[in-house]
Structure formats: structure tokens, C-alpha cells
């Protein structure tokens, strides 16, 4: 499967997924992201059925599943009150509390997201789910300016005829 190139959200430069981490190292420094002792996590997220299209986000060291959930819901255009969940093998984190499972106020950095592919599911209007997959691409020793816990740093170049997911936030 051919993977389209993407665009750095910080400098608008076209980049490949293979050169992304190297590009981010220099671009984040140029854009004033501060060096940090506690690294940020770089996460690749794509629709489960079509990995040609993707988002890459940076999660600050204090980011939680709740922060990533809010970011993804706003990116997809789903109401914040919609049920959603992250799943790593047999461990799940729900947006609405379920017996026996933790909620989403759990740090991303101390979770399986560091090492495993995860599934993210949002129930949309009519309870049709949007299903995505994500995986850590690695860590980067920079943190975003301000208090933003999740920052979009790159996304795939999407053909005009493809209007579902992902849409670059305006």
C-alpha cells in the first residue's frame, strides 16, 4: 500500500512518515519548543480501515487519555459527550465509567501506549463507531509551548475526494 506524504503542521513543509521524527527534532527547536528532561510522546493515529491517512500528535509528559480523547473527538467533529474507549489487548480505558475498567484520567506515559498498538473507538450519531489505531513513534525531548497537552504536528495529504477522516483542524 502506498502511503501519501504528509505536511508538518508547524512549518507546512511536506514530509514522509519515514523522515518525520528527524524533521520534528529540528522543526520543534526552530519553533521555540523548550527542551525537557521528561520527554513528550509522539503518537501516530490513523483510521483502522485505511492507514494511508493519518495524524501525528505530540503528547506532553502530563497528558492523559482524557486529553487525547478530547483532541480526537474535536478533530473528527464528534460531540464531547459521546462514548469512547481506548483498548490495548485486554486493557480498556472508557470515557464513561464502566465497572472494572479505569477511566481516562490515566497518564499516557505510564500506559501501554508506549509499547503497543492501541484501538480507539468513538460512537457517533446513530451509534456507528469511528475506529482508529494508534502507536507511539517514539519520544522527543521537547514540550509544547503553553498548556496544550496534545498538539497536532503532522497529517497526511488528503485527496480532495476523501472527506471523512482526518480533517486538519482550522
GROMACS .gro file of C-alpha atoms in nm:
model
  170
    1UNK     CA    1   0.000   0.000   0.000
    2UNK     CA    2   0.131   0.343  -0.092
    3UNK     CA    3   0.141   0.591   0.194
    4UNK     CA    4   0.092   0.952   0.095
    5UNK     CA    5   0.329   1.216   0.210
    6UNK     CA    6   0.222   1.443   0.489
    7UNK     CA    7   0.251   1.801   0.597
    8UNK     CA    8   0.420   1.934   0.908
    9UNK     CA    9   0.156   2.140   1.088
   10UNK     CA   10   0.421   2.369   1.232
   11UNK     CA   11   0.613   2.474   0.920
   12UNK     CA   12   0.385   2.346   0.639
   13UNK     CA   13   0.675   2.150   0.486
   14UNK     CA   14   0.587   1.830   0.302
   15UNK     CA   15   0.742   1.528   0.475
   16UNK     CA   16   0.732   1.150   0.458
   17UNK     CA   17   0.636   0.938   0.757
   18UNK     CA   18   0.985   0.788   0.750
   19UNK     CA   19   1.155   1.126   0.791
   20UNK     CA   20   0.904   1.266   1.042
   21UNK     CA   21   1.095   1.215   1.367
   22UNK     CA   22   1.413   1.365   1.223
   23UNK     CA   23   1.215   1.659   1.085
   24UNK     CA   24   1.040   1.718   1.419
   25UNK     CA   25   1.370   1.736   1.607
   26UNK     CA   26   1.481   2.039   1.406
   27UNK     CA   27   1.140   2.196   1.342
   28UNK     CA   28   1.032   2.198   1.708
   29UNK     CA   29   1.358   2.369   1.806
   30UNK     CA   30   1.310   2.635   1.535
   31UNK     CA   31   0.950   2.692   1.651
   32UNK     CA   32   1.055   2.756   2.010
   33UNK     CA   33   0.951   2.433   2.177
   34UNK     CA   34   1.151   2.408   2.500
   35UNK     CA   35   1.391   2.124   2.573
   36UNK     CA   36   1.267   1.899   2.851
   37UNK     CA   37   1.411   1.638   3.085
   38UNK     CA   38   1.083   1.447   3.073
   39UNK     CA   39   1.018   1.371   2.703
   40UNK     CA   40   0.695   1.412   2.510
   41UNK     CA   41   0.540   1.117   2.330
   42UNK     CA   42   0.493   1.120   1.950
   43UNK     CA   43   0.181   0.922   1.853
   44UNK     CA   44   0.071   0.814   1.504
   45UNK     CA   45  -0.309   0.774   1.462
   46UNK     CA   46  -0.497   0.652   1.154
   47UNK     CA   47  -0.839   0.513   1.060
   48UNK     CA   48  -0.839   0.138   1.119
   49UNK     CA   49  -0.956   0.061   0.766
   50UNK     CA   50  -0.725   0.298   0.578
   51UNK     CA   51  -0.381   0.364   0.722
   52UNK     CA   52  -0.283   0.584   0.425
   53UNK     CA   53  -0.443   0.873   0.612
   54UNK     CA   54  -0.301   0.972   0.947
   55UNK     CA   55  -0.244   1.228   1.217
   56UNK     CA   56   0.070   1.262   1.424
   57UNK     CA   57   0.040   1.428   1.762
   58UNK     CA   58   0.278   1.511   2.042
   59UNK     CA   59   0.158   1.441   2.395
   60UNK     CA   60   0.322   1.634   2.676
   61UNK     CA   61   0.457   1.427   2.967
   62UNK     CA   62   0.147   1.512   3.176
   63UNK     CA   63  -0.109   1.422   2.903
   64UNK     CA   64  -0.386   1.175   2.986
   65UNK     CA   65  -0.613   0.951   2.784
   66UNK     CA   66  -0.884   1.210   2.851
   67UNK     CA   67  -0.673   1.477   2.678
   68UNK     CA   68  -0.617   1.257   2.372
   69UNK     CA   69  -0.987   1.161   2.370
   70UNK     CA   70  -1.094   1.529   2.367
   71UNK     CA   71  -0.846   1.608   2.089
   72UNK     CA   72  -0.962   1.318   1.870
   73UNK     CA   73  -1.332   1.393   1.922
   74UNK     CA   74  -1.281   1.757   1.824
   75UNK     CA   75  -1.071   1.656   1.522
   76UNK     CA   76  -1.332   1.409   1.398
   77UNK     CA   77  -1.615   1.652   1.478
   78UNK     CA   78  -1.792   1.436   1.737
   79UNK     CA   79  -1.967   1.578   2.043
   80UNK     CA   80  -1.760   1.561   2.360
   81UNK     CA   81  -2.032   1.366   2.543
   82UNK     CA   82  -2.018   1.069   2.302
   83UNK     CA   83  -1.890   0.743   2.449
   84UNK     CA   84  -1.542   0.637   2.350
   85UNK     CA   85  -1.268   0.399   2.458
   86UNK     CA   86  -0.902   0.314   2.415
   87UNK     CA   87  -0.807  -0.052   2.409
   88UNK     CA   88  -0.467  -0.225   2.443
   89UNK     CA   89  -0.507  -0.600   2.412
   90UNK     CA   90  -0.734  -0.667   2.712
   91UNK     CA   91  -0.692  -0.332   2.894
   92UNK     CA   92  -0.956  -0.066   2.822
   93UNK     CA   93  -0.999   0.299   2.922
   94UNK     CA   94  -1.358   0.431   2.890
   95UNK     CA   95  -1.480   0.790   2.861
   96UNK     CA   96  -1.785   0.690   3.068
   97UNK     CA   97  -1.703   0.483   3.374
   98UNK     CA   98  -1.755   0.109   3.340
   99UNK     CA   99  -1.725  -0.137   3.627
  100UNK     CA  100  -1.382  -0.289   3.648
  101UNK     CA  101  -1.216  -0.056   3.396
  102UNK     CA  102  -1.026   0.264   3.463
  103UNK     CA  103  -1.146   0.596   3.332
  104UNK     CA  104  -0.942   0.818   3.104
  105UNK     CA  105  -0.769   1.031   3.367
  106UNK     CA  106  -0.474   0.796   3.338
  107UNK     CA  107  -0.136   0.924   3.214
  108UNK     CA  108  -0.043   0.825   2.859
  109UNK     CA  109   0.324   0.800   2.952
  110UNK     CA  110   0.273   0.526   3.211
  111UNK     CA  111   0.046   0.317   2.992
  112UNK     CA  112   0.082   0.054   2.721
  113UNK     CA  113   0.063   0.330   2.454
  114UNK     CA  114   0.438   0.347   2.494
  115UNK     CA  115   0.486  -0.002   2.351
  116UNK     CA  116   0.173  -0.136   2.181
  117UNK     CA  117  -0.070  -0.055   1.907
  118UNK     CA  118  -0.399   0.065   2.051
  119UNK     CA  119  -0.752   0.088   1.916
  120UNK     CA  120  -0.964   0.398   1.971
  121UNK     CA  121  -1.338   0.382   1.919
  122UNK     CA  122  -1.592   0.669   1.924
  123UNK     CA  123  -1.964   0.611   1.900
  124UNK     CA  124  -2.106   0.877   1.668
  125UNK     CA  125  -2.465   0.976   1.578
  126UNK     CA  126  -2.678   0.664   1.549
  127UNK     CA  127  -2.410   0.466   1.738
  128UNK     CA  128  -2.198   0.397   1.430
  129UNK     CA  129  -1.841   0.376   1.557
  130UNK     CA  130  -1.537   0.554   1.420
  131UNK     CA  131  -1.244   0.318   1.475
  132UNK     CA  132  -0.882   0.431   1.472
  133UNK     CA  133  -0.548   0.275   1.551
  134UNK     CA  134  -0.254   0.441   1.713
  135UNK     CA  135   0.102   0.367   1.813
  136UNK     CA  136   0.390   0.552   1.966
  137UNK     CA  137   0.652   0.661   1.715
  138UNK     CA  138   0.892   0.742   1.995
  139UNK     CA  139   0.980   1.017   2.238
  140UNK     CA  140   1.111   1.365   2.179
  141UNK     CA  141   1.286   1.584   2.437
  142UNK     CA  142   1.071   1.891   2.376
  143UNK     CA  143   0.741   2.016   2.518
  144UNK     CA  144   0.482   2.234   2.350
  145UNK     CA  145   0.464   2.599   2.448
  146UNK     CA  146   0.178   2.693   2.678
  147UNK     CA  147  -0.055   2.443   2.840
  148UNK     CA  148  -0.163   2.243   2.536
  149UNK     CA  149  -0.127   1.876   2.628
  150UNK     CA  150  -0.191   1.730   2.280
  151UNK     CA  151  -0.062   1.906   1.967
  152UNK     CA  152  -0.116   1.810   1.604
  153UNK     CA  153   0.228   1.816   1.440
  154UNK     CA  154   0.165   1.641   1.107
  155UNK     CA  155  -0.105   1.483   0.897
  156UNK     CA  156  -0.133   1.306   0.566
  157UNK     CA  157  -0.207   1.494   0.248
  158UNK     CA  158  -0.567   1.400   0.181
  159UNK     CA  159  -0.711   1.382  -0.172
  160UNK     CA  160  -0.997   1.626  -0.229
  161UNK     CA  161  -1.248   1.345  -0.283
  162UNK     CA  162  -1.179   1.200   0.062
  163UNK     CA  163  -1.391   1.399   0.307
  164UNK     CA  164  -1.432   1.181   0.615
  165UNK     CA  165  -1.128   1.140   0.838
  166UNK     CA  166  -0.896   1.302   0.920
  167UNK     CA  167  -0.970   1.668   0.865
  168UNK     CA  168  -0.699   1.915   0.954
  169UNK     CA  169  -0.838   2.148   1.223
  170UNK     CA  170  -0.870   2.506   1.102
   0.00000   0.00000   0.00000
